[in-house]
PDB file of C-alpha atoms and ligand atoms in Angstrom:
ATOM      1  CA  MET A   1      59.827  -5.132  66.818  1.00  0.00           C
ATOM      2  CA  PHE A   2      59.891  -8.772  67.911  1.00  0.00           C
ATOM      3  CA  LEU A   3      56.129  -9.079  67.508  1.00  0.00           C
ATOM      4  CA  VAL A   4      56.306  -7.641  63.994  1.00  0.00           C
ATOM      5  CA  ALA A   5      59.138 -10.037  63.093  1.00  0.00           C
ATOM      6  CA  PHE A   6      57.029 -12.855  64.547  1.00  0.00           C
ATOM      7  CA  GLN A   7      54.157 -11.908  62.213  1.00  0.00           C
ATOM      8  CA  TYR A   8      56.405 -12.104  59.158  1.00  0.00           C
ATOM      9  CA  LEU A   9      57.925 -15.413  60.210  1.00  0.00           C
ATOM     10  CA  THR A  10      54.679 -17.178  61.121  1.00  0.00           C
ATOM     11  CA  HIS A  11      52.062 -15.812  58.724  1.00  0.00           C
ATOM     12  CA  LYS A  12      51.886 -19.124  56.839  1.00  0.00           C
ATOM     13  CA  GLY A  13      49.265 -20.540  59.217  1.00  0.00           C
ATOM     14  CA  ILE A  14      46.696 -17.799  58.764  1.00  0.00           C
ATOM     15  CA  GLU A  15      47.454 -17.612  55.048  1.00  0.00           C
ATOM     16  CA  LEU A  16      46.654 -21.324  54.574  1.00  0.00           C
ATOM     17  CA  SER A  17      43.485 -20.991  56.666  1.00  0.00           C
ATOM     18  CA  TRP A  18      42.484 -17.888  54.729  1.00  0.00           C
ATOM     19  CA  THR A  19      42.971 -19.450  51.291  1.00  0.00           C
ATOM     20  CA  ALA A  20      41.113 -22.598  52.346  1.00  0.00           C
ATOM     21  CA  LEU A  21      38.155 -20.573  53.669  1.00  0.00           C
ATOM     22  CA  ALA A  22      38.140 -18.366  50.565  1.00  0.00           C
ATOM     23  CA  ARG A  23      37.765 -21.501  48.422  1.00  0.00           C
ATOM     24  CA  GLY A  24      34.905 -22.677  50.604  1.00  0.00           C
ATOM     25  CA  ASN A  25      36.986 -25.408  52.284  1.00  0.00           C
ATOM     26  CA  PRO A  26      37.318 -25.821  56.059  1.00  0.00           C
ATOM     27  CA  ALA A  27      40.427 -24.206  57.582  1.00  0.00           C
ATOM     28  CA  PRO A  28      43.206 -26.831  58.000  1.00  0.00           C
ATOM     29  CA  SER A  29      43.107 -27.934  61.638  1.00  0.00           C
ATOM     30  CA  ASP A  30      46.899 -28.252  61.960  1.00  0.00           C
ATOM     31  CA  GLN A  31      47.158 -24.499  61.244  1.00  0.00           C
ATOM     32  CA  THR A  32      44.757 -23.435  64.006  1.00  0.00           C
ATOM     33  CA  VAL A  33      47.455 -22.533  66.532  1.00  0.00           C
ATOM     34  CA  LEU A  34      49.514 -20.457  64.078  1.00  0.00           C
ATOM     35  CA  THR A  35      46.356 -18.770  62.827  1.00  0.00           C
ATOM     36  CA  TYR A  36      45.309 -17.654  66.296  1.00  0.00           C
ATOM     37  CA  LEU A  37      48.865 -16.676  67.208  1.00  0.00           C
ATOM     38  CA  HIS A  38      48.881 -14.345  64.187  1.00  0.00           C
ATOM     39  CA  ILE A  39      45.697 -12.693  65.430  1.00  0.00           C
ATOM     40  CA  ALA A  40      46.886 -12.505  69.055  1.00  0.00           C
ATOM     41  CA  ALA A  41      50.308 -11.085  68.173  1.00  0.00           C
ATOM     42  CA  GLY A  42      48.598  -8.642  65.798  1.00  0.00           C
ATOM     43  CA  ALA A  43      46.375  -7.493  68.650  1.00  0.00           C
ATOM     44  CA  LEU A  44      49.450  -6.979  70.869  1.00  0.00           C
ATOM     45  CA  VAL A  45      51.105  -4.937  68.105  1.00  0.00           C
ATOM     46  CA  THR A  46      48.001  -2.746  67.993  1.00  0.00           C
ATOM     47  CA  ILE A  47      48.094  -2.145  71.748  1.00  0.00           C
ATOM     48  CA  ALA A  48      51.841  -1.383  71.659  1.00  0.00           C
ATOM     49  CA  ALA A  49      51.435   0.983  68.692  1.00  0.00           C
ATOM     50  CA  VAL A  50      48.556   2.864  70.343  1.00  0.00           C
ATOM     51  CA  ALA A  51      50.546   3.131  73.592  1.00  0.00           C
ATOM     52  CA  ARG A  52      53.589   4.467  71.736  1.00  0.00           C
ATOM     53  CA  ILE A  53      51.553   6.980  69.760  1.00  0.00           C
ATOM     54  CA  TYR A  54      49.951   8.171  73.013  1.00  0.00           C
ATOM     55  CA  LEU A  55      53.389   8.598  74.639  1.00  0.00           C
ATOM     56  CA  ARG A  56      54.656  10.396  71.553  1.00  0.00           C
ATOM     57  CA  PHE A  57      51.858  12.949  71.836  1.00  0.00           C
ATOM     58  CA  THR A  58      52.062  13.368  75.606  1.00  0.00           C
ATOM     59  CA  ARG A  59      55.832  13.168  76.178  1.00  0.00           C
ATOM     60  CA  GLY A  60      57.348  13.687  72.733  1.00  0.00           C
ATOM     61  CA  VAL A  61      60.515  11.968  71.535  1.00  0.00           C
ATOM     62  CA  PRO A  62      64.213  12.709  72.091  1.00  0.00           C
ATOM     63  CA  PRO A  63      65.370  15.531  69.788  1.00  0.00           C
ATOM     64  CA  PRO A  64      67.597  14.713  66.794  1.00  0.00           C
ATOM     65  CA  PRO A  65      71.285  15.658  67.084  1.00  0.00           C
ATOM     66  CA  GLN A  66      71.839  19.434  66.875  1.00  0.00           C
ATOM     67  CA  ASP A  67      73.980  19.205  63.752  1.00  0.00           C
ATOM     68  CA  GLU A  68      71.563  17.013  61.815  1.00  0.00           C
ATOM     69  CA  PRO A  69      70.604  18.478  58.415  1.00  0.00           C
ATOM     70  CA  HIS A  70      66.949  19.523  58.236  1.00  0.00           C
ATOM     71  CA  VAL A  71      66.185  17.196  55.328  1.00  0.00           C
ATOM     72  CA  MET A  72      67.395  14.166  57.295  1.00  0.00           C
ATOM     73  CA  GLN A  73      65.154  15.127  60.219  1.00  0.00           C
ATOM     74  CA  LEU A  74      62.209  15.301  57.840  1.00  0.00           C
ATOM     75  CA  ILE A  75      62.977  11.900  56.318  1.00  0.00           C
ATOM     76  CA  SER A  76      63.336  10.244  59.710  1.00  0.00           C
ATOM     77  CA  GLU A  77      60.103  11.822  60.975  1.00  0.00           C
ATOM     78  CA  LEU A  78      58.299  10.726  57.823  1.00  0.00           C
ATOM     79  CA  VAL A  79      59.500   7.110  58.019  1.00  0.00           C
ATOM     80  CA  HIS A  80      58.502   6.909  61.718  1.00  0.00           C
ATOM     81  CA  ARG A  81      55.018   8.206  60.953  1.00  0.00           C
ATOM     82  CA  VAL A  82      54.613   5.825  58.015  1.00  0.00           C
ATOM     83  CA  ILE A  83      55.559   2.923  60.308  1.00  0.00           C
ATOM     84  CA  TYR A  84      53.005   3.983  62.939  1.00  0.00           C
ATOM     85  CA  VAL A  85      50.229   4.362  60.377  1.00  0.00           C
ATOM     86  CA  LEU A  86      51.040   0.926  58.924  1.00  0.00           C
ATOM     87  CA  LEU A  87      51.137  -0.659  62.378  1.00  0.00           C
ATOM     88  CA  LEU A  88      47.533   0.515  62.789  1.00  0.00           C
ATOM     89  CA  LEU A  89      46.307  -0.181  59.241  1.00  0.00           C
ATOM     90  CA  LEU A  90      47.695  -3.742  59.208  1.00  0.00           C
ATOM     91  CA  PRO A  91      45.669  -5.034  62.170  1.00  0.00           C
ATOM     92  CA  VAL A  92      42.582  -3.141  60.943  1.00  0.00           C
ATOM     93  CA  SER A  93      42.794  -4.611  57.420  1.00  0.00           C
ATOM     94  CA  GLY A  94      43.690  -8.080  58.803  1.00  0.00           C
ATOM     95  CA  ALA A  95      40.721  -8.015  61.171  1.00  0.00           C
ATOM     96  CA  ALA A  96      38.396  -6.719  58.438  1.00  0.00           C
ATOM     97  CA  ALA A  97      39.410  -9.673  56.284  1.00  0.00           C
ATOM     98  CA  TRP A  98      39.313 -12.307  58.998  1.00  0.00           C
ATOM     99  CA  PHE A  99      36.343 -11.295  61.118  1.00  0.00           C
ATOM    100  CA  PHE A 100      34.164  -9.665  58.472  1.00  0.00           C
ATOM    101  CA  GLY A 101      35.156 -11.781  55.487  1.00  0.00           C
ATOM    102  CA  ILE A 102      36.096  -8.820  53.302  1.00  0.00           C
ATOM    103  CA  ASP A 103      38.303 -10.275  50.539  1.00  0.00           C
ATOM    104  CA  GLN A 104      39.710  -6.924  49.414  1.00  0.00           C
ATOM    105  CA  ALA A 105      40.848  -6.186  52.956  1.00  0.00           C
ATOM    106  CA  GLY A 106      42.986  -9.356  52.752  1.00  0.00           C
ATOM    107  CA  LEU A 107      44.585  -8.057  49.568  1.00  0.00           C
ATOM    108  CA  VAL A 108      45.209  -4.665  51.154  1.00  0.00           C
ATOM    109  CA  HIS A 109      46.672  -6.423  54.216  1.00  0.00           C
ATOM    110  CA  ALA A 110      49.103  -8.458  52.095  1.00  0.00           C
ATOM    111  CA  LEU A 111      50.059  -5.356  50.092  1.00  0.00           C
ATOM    112  CA  LEU A 112      50.656  -3.276  53.214  1.00  0.00           C
ATOM    113  CA  THR A 113      52.924  -5.962  54.701  1.00  0.00           C
ATOM    114  CA  ASN A 114      55.276  -5.276  51.782  1.00  0.00           C
ATOM    115  CA  VAL A 115      55.091  -1.525  52.294  1.00  0.00           C
ATOM    116  CA  LEU A 116      55.925  -2.014  55.993  1.00  0.00           C
ATOM    117  CA  LEU A 117      58.845  -4.217  55.032  1.00  0.00           C
ATOM    118  CA  ALA A 118      60.175  -1.466  52.752  1.00  0.00           C
ATOM    119  CA  ALA A 119      59.726   1.119  55.539  1.00  0.00           C
ATOM    120  CA  ILE A 120      61.614  -1.133  57.983  1.00  0.00           C
ATOM    121  CA  VAL A 121      64.479  -1.545  55.508  1.00  0.00           C
ATOM    122  CA  LEU A 122      64.703   2.271  55.219  1.00  0.00           C
ATOM    123  CA  HIS A 123      64.439   2.565  58.990  1.00  0.00           C
ATOM    124  CA  ILE A 124      67.294   0.141  59.682  1.00  0.00           C
ATOM    125  CA  ALA A 125      69.370   1.719  56.903  1.00  0.00           C
ATOM    126  CA  GLY A 126      68.795   5.103  58.607  1.00  0.00           C
ATOM    127  CA  ALA A 127      69.868   3.740  62.000  1.00  0.00           C
ATOM    128  CA  LEU A 128      73.019   2.206  60.515  1.00  0.00           C
ATOM    129  CA  PHE A 129      73.724   5.415  58.591  1.00  0.00           C
ATOM    130  CA  GLN A 130      73.568   7.381  61.851  1.00  0.00           C
ATOM    131  CA  HIS A 131      75.848   4.912  63.589  1.00  0.00           C
ATOM    132  CA  LEU A 132      78.435   4.073  60.952  1.00  0.00           C
ATOM    133  CA  ILE A 133      78.614   7.153  58.751  1.00  0.00           C
ATOM    134  CA  ARG A 134      77.503  10.095  60.877  1.00  0.00           C
ATOM    135  CA  ARG A 135      78.850   8.418  64.009  1.00  0.00           C
ATOM    136  CA  SER A 136      76.058   9.931  66.079  1.00  0.00           C
ATOM    137  CA  GLN A 137      74.577   8.601  69.325  1.00  0.00           C
ATOM    138  CA  VAL A 138      71.140   8.077  67.740  1.00  0.00           C
ATOM    139  CA  MET A 139      71.354   4.329  67.310  1.00  0.00           C
ATOM    140  CA  MET A 140      72.958   3.618  70.668  1.00  0.00           C
ATOM    141  CA  ARG A 141      70.466   5.728  72.581  1.00  0.00           C
ATOM    142  CA  MET A 142      67.810   3.310  71.452  1.00  0.00           C
ATOM    143  CA  PHE A 143      69.555   0.588  73.491  1.00  0.00           C
ATOM    144  CA  ARG A 144      70.951   2.762  76.295  1.00  0.00           C
ATOM    145  CA  PRO A 145      68.315   5.328  77.308  1.00  0.00           C
ATOM    146  CA  GLU A 146      69.582   8.749  78.360  1.00  0.00           C
ATOM    147  CA  ARG A 147      68.815   9.655  81.955  1.00  0.00           C
ATOM    148  CA  LEU A 148      65.991  12.163  82.213  1.00  0.00           C
TER     149      LEU A 148
HETATM  150  C1  HEM B 201      51.173  -5.614  62.706  1.00  0.00           C
HETATM  151  C2  HEM B 201      50.392  -6.642  62.630  1.00  0.00           C
HETATM  152  C3  HEM B 201      50.403  -7.653  61.511  1.00  0.00           C
HETATM  153  C4  HEM B 201      51.401  -7.988  60.609  1.00  0.00           C
HETATM  154  C5  HEM B 201      52.818  -7.410  60.501  1.00  0.00           C
HETATM  155  C6  HEM B 201      50.859  -9.021  59.741  1.00  0.00           C
HETATM  156  C7  HEM B 201      51.573  -9.657  58.719  1.00  0.00           C
HETATM  157  C8  HEM B 201      51.027 -10.550  57.817  1.00  0.00           C
HETATM  158  C9  HEM B 201      51.728 -11.162  56.714  1.00  0.00           C
HETATM  159  C10 HEM B 201      53.215 -10.933  56.392  1.00  0.00           C
HETATM  160  C11 HEM B 201      50.838 -11.922  56.014  1.00  0.00           C
HETATM  161  C12 HEM B 201      51.096 -12.712  54.728  1.00  0.00           C
HETATM  162  C13 HEM B 201      50.643 -11.844  53.574  1.00  0.00           C
HETATM  163  C14 HEM B 201      50.843 -12.469  52.206  1.00  0.00           C
HETATM  164  O1  HEM B 201      49.934 -13.160  51.733  1.00  0.00           O
HETATM  165  O2  HEM B 201      51.912 -12.222  51.603  1.00  0.00           O
HETATM  166  C15 HEM B 201      49.564 -11.837  56.685  1.00  0.00           C
HETATM  167  C16 HEM B 201      48.402 -12.477  56.273  1.00  0.00           C
HETATM  168  C17 HEM B 201      47.206 -12.387  56.947  1.00  0.00           C
HETATM  169  N1  HEM B 201      46.959 -11.732  58.140  1.00  0.00           N
HETATM  170 FE1  HEM B 201      48.241 -10.518  59.111  1.00  0.00          FE
HETATM  171  N2  HEM B 201      49.561  -9.288  60.118  1.00  0.00           N
HETATM  172  C18 HEM B 201      49.252  -8.479  61.205  1.00  0.00           C
HETATM  173  C19 HEM B 201      48.051  -8.451  61.911  1.00  0.00           C
HETATM  174  C20 HEM B 201      46.929  -9.214  61.595  1.00  0.00           C
HETATM  175  C21 HEM B 201      45.694  -9.261  62.373  1.00  0.00           C
HETATM  176  C22 HEM B 201      45.454  -8.512  63.690  1.00  0.00           C
HETATM  177  C23 HEM B 201      44.836 -10.095  61.700  1.00  0.00           C
HETATM  178  C24 HEM B 201      43.420 -10.540  62.011  1.00  0.00           C
HETATM  179  C25 HEM B 201      42.715 -10.202  63.032  1.00  0.00           C
HETATM  180  C26 HEM B 201      45.516 -10.563  60.511  1.00  0.00           C
HETATM  181  C27 HEM B 201      44.951 -11.393  59.555  1.00  0.00           C
HETATM  182  C28 HEM B 201      45.600 -11.871  58.444  1.00  0.00           C
HETATM  183  C29 HEM B 201      44.957 -12.673  57.402  1.00  0.00           C
HETATM  184  C30 HEM B 201      43.475 -13.076  57.343  1.00  0.00           C
HETATM  185  C31 HEM B 201      45.969 -12.992  56.476  1.00  0.00           C
HETATM  186  C32 HEM B 201      45.793 -13.800  55.176  1.00  0.00           C
HETATM  187  C33 HEM B 201      45.353 -12.809  54.114  1.00  0.00           C
HETATM  188  C34 HEM B 201      46.067 -12.930  52.804  1.00  0.00           C
HETATM  189  O3  HEM B 201      47.106 -13.602  52.733  1.00  0.00           O
HETATM  190  O4  HEM B 201      45.596 -12.295  51.839  1.00  0.00           O
HETATM  191  N3  HEM B 201      46.797 -10.015  60.485  1.00  0.00           N
HETATM  192  N4  HEM B 201      49.705 -10.984  57.788  1.00  0.00           N
HETATM  193  C1  HEM B 202      67.580  -3.876  63.747  1.00  0.00           C
HETATM  194  C2  HEM B 202      66.429  -3.293  63.841  1.00  0.00           C
HETATM  195  C3  HEM B 202      66.163  -1.869  64.312  1.00  0.00           C
HETATM  196  C4  HEM B 202      67.031  -0.878  64.691  1.00  0.00           C
HETATM  197  C5  HEM B 202      68.560  -0.908  64.760  1.00  0.00           C
HETATM  198  C6  HEM B 202      66.218   0.267  65.056  1.00  0.00           C
HETATM  199  C7  HEM B 202      66.723   1.481  65.489  1.00  0.00           C
HETATM  200  C8  HEM B 202      65.957   2.577  65.855  1.00  0.00           C
HETATM  201  C9  HEM B 202      66.465   3.872  66.259  1.00  0.00           C
HETATM  202  C10 HEM B 202      67.952   4.231  66.359  1.00  0.00           C
HETATM  203  C11 HEM B 202      65.414   4.678  66.543  1.00  0.00           C
HETATM  204  C12 HEM B 202      65.456   6.168  66.916  1.00  0.00           C
HETATM  205  C13 HEM B 202      65.681   6.385  68.340  1.00  0.00           C
HETATM  206  C14 HEM B 202      65.890   7.872  68.628  1.00  0.00           C
HETATM  207  O1  HEM B 202      65.606   8.758  67.792  1.00  0.00           O
HETATM  208  O2  HEM B 202      66.339   8.102  69.737  1.00  0.00           O
HETATM  209  C15 HEM B 202      64.203   3.911  66.314  1.00  0.00           C
HETATM  210  C16 HEM B 202      62.924   4.405  66.471  1.00  0.00           C
HETATM  211  C17 HEM B 202      61.796   3.737  66.044  1.00  0.00           C
HETATM  212  N1  HEM B 202      61.720   2.424  65.629  1.00  0.00           N
HETATM  213 FE1  HEM B 202      63.288   1.204  65.274  1.00  0.00          FE
HETATM  214  N2  HEM B 202      64.893  -0.040  64.873  1.00  0.00           N
HETATM  215  C18 HEM B 202      64.813  -1.344  64.420  1.00  0.00           C
HETATM  216  C19 HEM B 202      63.665  -2.051  64.106  1.00  0.00           C
HETATM  217  C20 HEM B 202      62.387  -1.535  64.143  1.00  0.00           C
HETATM  218  C21 HEM B 202      61.184  -2.243  63.722  1.00  0.00           C
HETATM  219  C22 HEM B 202      61.142  -3.690  63.193  1.00  0.00           C
HETATM  220  C23 HEM B 202      60.141  -1.368  63.896  1.00  0.00           C
HETATM  221  C24 HEM B 202      58.660  -1.514  63.619  1.00  0.00           C
HETATM  222  C25 HEM B 202      58.119  -2.303  62.827  1.00  0.00           C
HETATM  223  C26 HEM B 202      60.672  -0.139  64.438  1.00  0.00           C
HETATM  224  C27 HEM B 202      59.917   0.983  64.739  1.00  0.00           C
HETATM  225  C28 HEM B 202      60.411   2.168  65.254  1.00  0.00           C
HETATM  226  C29 HEM B 202      59.609   3.350  65.435  1.00  0.00           C
HETATM  227  C30 HEM B 202      58.105   3.506  65.147  1.00  0.00           C
HETATM  228  C31 HEM B 202      60.476   4.352  65.943  1.00  0.00           C
HETATM  229  C32 HEM B 202      60.139   5.805  66.249  1.00  0.00           C
HETATM  230  C33 HEM B 202      59.930   6.054  67.678  1.00  0.00           C
HETATM  231  C34 HEM B 202      59.390   7.480  67.806  1.00  0.00           C
HETATM  232  O3  HEM B 202      60.106   8.430  67.464  1.00  0.00           O
HETATM  233  O4  HEM B 202      58.216   7.604  68.217  1.00  0.00           O
HETATM  234  N3  HEM B 202      62.038  -0.267  64.580  1.00  0.00           N
HETATM  235  N4  HEM B 202      64.562   2.643  65.886  1.00  0.00           N
END
């Protein structure tokens, strides 16, 4: 979560480098650090996402509350899966643009960052809905893990 927030807050560096390179200019040297941080943090996101997906398949996730309507379970499952897919597609499209110079991949990358943002808004709205309106334990169990 913090790494993803970091990407949104610091993408300016790689964006400036990218636009300069696309116009055939050298990448601005004062943006080098931010540019490489974007790539490094993106790589960490990839590792974290792969690790989480692996754990999800091998250990599963805590069940939703017993009284949760089926349609809400489906929505939550869907939003989680969309987030995972985006957390994989973003680094892939970013790397395709940066390392292989594929312009369209850069466009896809920028587009997908907006889709991820929308998914995160839904995700946080869902967590708050659980906490404030349904008054379930779902949000708090994220911060206070249940004993196994
Ligand atoms: C989850 C991981 C990542 C997130 C959330 C993310 C987020 C972003 C954001 C918000 C932008 C600005 C897009 C805009 O123009 O509006 C951006 C641009 C860019 N990112 Fe990433 N990024 C991630 C991973 C990566 C990785 C791993 C690479 C390269 C190896 C990369 C390469 C780029 C490039 C080249 C741009 C400029 C392209 C453009 O603006 O069209 N990104 N990224
Ligand atoms: C204020 C911010 C956030 C809050 C309050 C929050 C809250 C939650 C809650 C309550 C769960 C469900 C836990 C459960 O079912 O026991 C969850 C799961 C999850 N969160 Fe967040 N979240 C936040 C930000 C984010 C961000 C920024 C991302 C990714 C970009 C993210 C990705 C995920 C994913 C992928 C899951 C599903 C885990 C799984 O079932 O495999 N969350 N979050």
